[in-house]
Coordinates of C-alpha atoms in Angstrom, one line a residue:
M68 CA 0.0 0.0 0.0
F69 CA 1.4 3.4 -0.9
I70 CA 0.5 6.6 0.9
S71 CA 1.7 9.9 -0.5
H72 CA 1.5 12.9 1.9
I73 CA 4.0 15.5 2.9
G74 CA 5.1 15.2 6.5
I75 CA 2.8 12.3 7.5
T76 CA 4.2 10.0 10.1
R77 CA 3.8 6.3 10.4
Y78 CA 1.9 6.9 13.7
A79 CA -0.5 9.3 11.9
L80 CA -1.1 6.6 9.4
S81 CA -1.6 4.0 12.1
A82 CA -4.2 6.3 13.8
W83 CA -5.9 6.8 10.5
L84 CA -6.0 3.1 9.7
K85 CA -7.3 2.4 13.2
S86 CA -10.2 4.8 12.6
L87 CA -11.0 2.8 9.4
G88 CA -11.1 -0.4 11.5
L89 CA -7.8 -1.7 10.4
N90 CA -6.3 -1.8 13.9
G91 CA -3.6 0.7 13.1
N92 CA -1.4 -1.9 11.4
T93 CA 1.1 0.0 9.3
A94 CA 3.2 -3.0 8.3
G95 CA 4.1 -2.8 4.7
L96 CA 3.3 0.8 4.2
T97 CA 5.5 3.0 2.1
V98 CA 5.5 6.7 2.9
L99 CA 6.4 9.1 0.1
S100 CA 7.3 12.7 0.8
G101 CA 6.5 15.5 -1.7
S102 CA 9.9 15.1 -3.2
G103 CA 9.2 11.4 -4.0
T104 CA 11.7 10.1 -1.5
V105 CA 10.9 7.2 0.7
S106 CA 10.9 7.9 4.5
F107 CA 10.7 5.2 7.1
M108 CA 10.9 5.1 10.9
P109 CA 13.1 2.3 12.2
Q110 CA 10.9 -0.7 13.0
L111 CA 11.6 -4.1 14.5
S112 CA 9.2 -7.0 14.8
C113 CA 9.0 -9.9 17.3
H114 CA 6.9 -12.9 17.9
S115 CA 4.6 -12.9 21.0
P116 CA 1.8 -15.0 22.4
F117 CA -0.6 -12.6 20.6
G118 CA 1.0 -12.8 17.2
A119 CA 3.6 -10.6 15.6
L120 CA 4.3 -7.2 17.1
T121 CA 6.2 -4.3 15.5
I122 CA 7.9 -1.6 17.5
S123 CA 8.5 1.8 15.8
E124 CA 11.1 4.4 16.8
D125 CA 11.4 8.0 15.9
E126 CA 14.4 10.2 16.9
G127 CA 15.5 7.8 19.6
Q128 CA 12.1 7.2 21.2
I129 CA 9.4 4.5 21.0
V130 CA 6.4 6.0 19.2
A131 CA 4.2 2.9 18.4
L132 CA 3.7 -0.8 18.9
D133 CA 1.5 -2.4 16.3
W134 CA 0.1 -5.8 15.7
G135 CA 1.6 -7.4 12.6
W136 CA 5.0 -8.0 11.2
G137 CA 6.6 -4.9 9.7
R138 CA 8.0 -5.1 6.2
D139 CA 11.2 -3.2 7.0
Q140 CA 13.4 -4.4 9.9
E141 CA 16.1 -2.3 11.5
E142 CA 18.0 -3.4 14.6
T143 CA 18.7 -0.1 16.4
P144 CA 19.9 -0.3 20.0
L145 CA 16.6 1.0 21.3
L146 CA 14.5 -1.4 19.3
L147 CA 16.7 -4.3 20.3
K148 CA 16.2 -3.3 24.0
A149 CA 12.5 -3.0 23.6
R150 CA 12.3 -6.4 21.9
D151 CA 14.4 -7.9 24.6
L152 CA 12.1 -6.5 27.3
L153 CA 9.0 -7.7 25.5
E154 CA 10.4 -11.2 25.1
R155 CA 11.3 -11.3 28.8
Y156 CA 7.8 -10.0 29.7
F157 CA 6.2 -12.8 27.7
D158 CA 8.5 -15.3 29.3
G159 CA 6.8 -14.3 32.6
E160 CA 9.5 -11.9 34.0
S161 CA 8.5 -8.7 35.8
V162 CA 10.2 -6.1 33.6
D163 CA 10.4 -2.3 33.9
F164 CA 9.2 -0.9 30.6
D165 CA 9.9 2.6 32.0
A166 CA 13.5 1.9 31.1
L167 CA 12.5 2.9 27.5
P168 CA 12.1 6.4 26.2
Y169 CA 8.6 7.1 24.8
R170 CA 7.0 9.8 22.6
P171 CA 3.4 8.8 22.0
Y172 CA 1.7 11.3 19.8
G173 CA -1.6 12.6 21.2
T174 CA -3.5 15.4 22.8
P175 CA -2.3 16.9 26.2
Y176 CA -5.1 15.0 27.9
R177 CA -4.2 11.7 26.4
Q178 CA -0.6 12.3 27.3
K179 CA -1.6 12.7 31.0
V180 CA -3.6 9.5 30.8
W181 CA -0.7 7.6 29.2
D182 CA 1.7 8.9 31.8
A183 CA -0.7 7.7 34.5
L184 CA -0.7 4.2 32.9
R185 CA 3.1 4.1 33.0
R186 CA 2.8 4.4 36.8
I187 CA 0.7 1.3 37.2
P188 CA 3.1 -1.3 38.5
Y189 CA 3.5 -4.8 37.1
G190 CA 0.9 -7.1 38.5
K191 CA -1.4 -4.3 39.6
T192 CA -4.5 -2.7 38.1
R193 CA -6.4 0.6 38.3
T194 CA -9.9 1.4 37.3
Y195 CA -10.9 3.9 34.6
A196 CA -12.4 5.9 37.5
D197 CA -9.1 5.8 39.4
I198 CA -7.2 7.3 36.5
A199 CA -9.9 9.9 36.0
A200 CA -9.6 11.0 39.6
E201 CA -5.8 11.3 39.1
V202 CA -5.7 13.2 35.8
G203 CA -9.2 14.7 35.5
G204 CA -12.0 13.9 33.2
S205 CA -14.4 11.0 33.4
A206 CA -14.0 7.3 33.3
R207 CA -15.4 7.4 29.7
S208 CA -12.8 10.0 28.6
V209 CA -10.1 7.9 30.2
G210 CA -11.4 4.9 28.3
G211 CA -11.1 6.8 25.1
A212 CA -7.5 7.8 25.8
V213 CA -6.6 4.3 26.9
G214 CA -8.1 2.9 23.7
A215 CA -6.1 5.3 21.6
N216 CA -2.8 4.3 23.3
P217 CA -0.3 4.0 20.4
I218 CA 2.2 1.9 22.5
P219 CA 0.1 -0.9 24.1
I220 CA 1.8 -3.4 26.4
L221 CA 4.8 -1.1 26.9
I222 CA 2.5 1.6 28.1
P223 CA 0.3 -0.8 30.0
C224 CA -3.2 0.0 29.0
H225 CA -4.2 -3.6 29.8
R226 CA -3.8 -2.8 33.5
V227 CA -6.8 -0.5 33.4
V228 CA -10.1 -2.3 34.3
G229 CA -13.7 -1.4 34.8
R230 CA -15.3 -1.4 38.3
A231 CA -17.4 -4.4 37.4
G232 CA -15.2 -6.2 34.9
L233 CA -12.2 -6.0 32.7
G234 CA -13.5 -3.3 30.4
G235 CA -12.4 -3.3 26.8
Y236 CA -9.1 -3.7 25.0
S237 CA -8.0 -2.4 21.6
G238 CA -5.4 -5.1 20.8
L239 CA -5.9 -7.4 17.9
G240 CA -7.3 -10.2 20.1
G241 CA -9.4 -7.8 22.1
I242 CA -10.4 -8.7 25.7
A243 CA -8.8 -12.2 25.4
D244 CA -5.4 -10.5 25.0
K245 CA -6.1 -8.3 28.0
H246 CA -7.1 -11.3 30.1
A247 CA -4.0 -13.2 29.0
M248 CA -1.7 -10.3 30.0
L249 CA -3.3 -9.9 33.3
H250 CA -3.1 -13.6 33.9
L251 CA 0.6 -13.5 32.9
E252 CA 1.2 -10.8 35.5
G253 CA -0.7 -12.8 38.2
V254 CA -3.6 -10.4 38.5
L255 CA -6.2 -13.0 37.3

């Protein structure tokens, strides 16, 4: 698939595809600038219990984690570290994803919600209402921000649950993936 647009980022494409119901998977996209040059962010894919995952980096920071295998693979030190942490996490180790630098693109409110998610420790959960009390807004607005998280798993949106159940999950496998990650962390 070719997308031609000046200044569009892979994350912007991911958000656009997600809005079309394509789960934000940018694997295999070629981005052309106005000059006709091809521009890619470094990406590295890995296998997981939930299928292939692709981590994207921009200017030395993680900007996206997408379901699917990326077409282009580049082993930067940061992407190798992120892949190693993910593999250790899926092997059942308690890992500190905060050791990675992030730059998720989003509104100031979403940034506040995503920062709050990063403070939820491994093996713990918070409710949407808990996060709303911390950052402002409502449980519903927090749910919208959580669902728009461009770096799932690493920014642990799966650790946010409803008061009367798990709530939703925007990963490819939906609520089953959220359940499996919480089980892996010993929450369920």
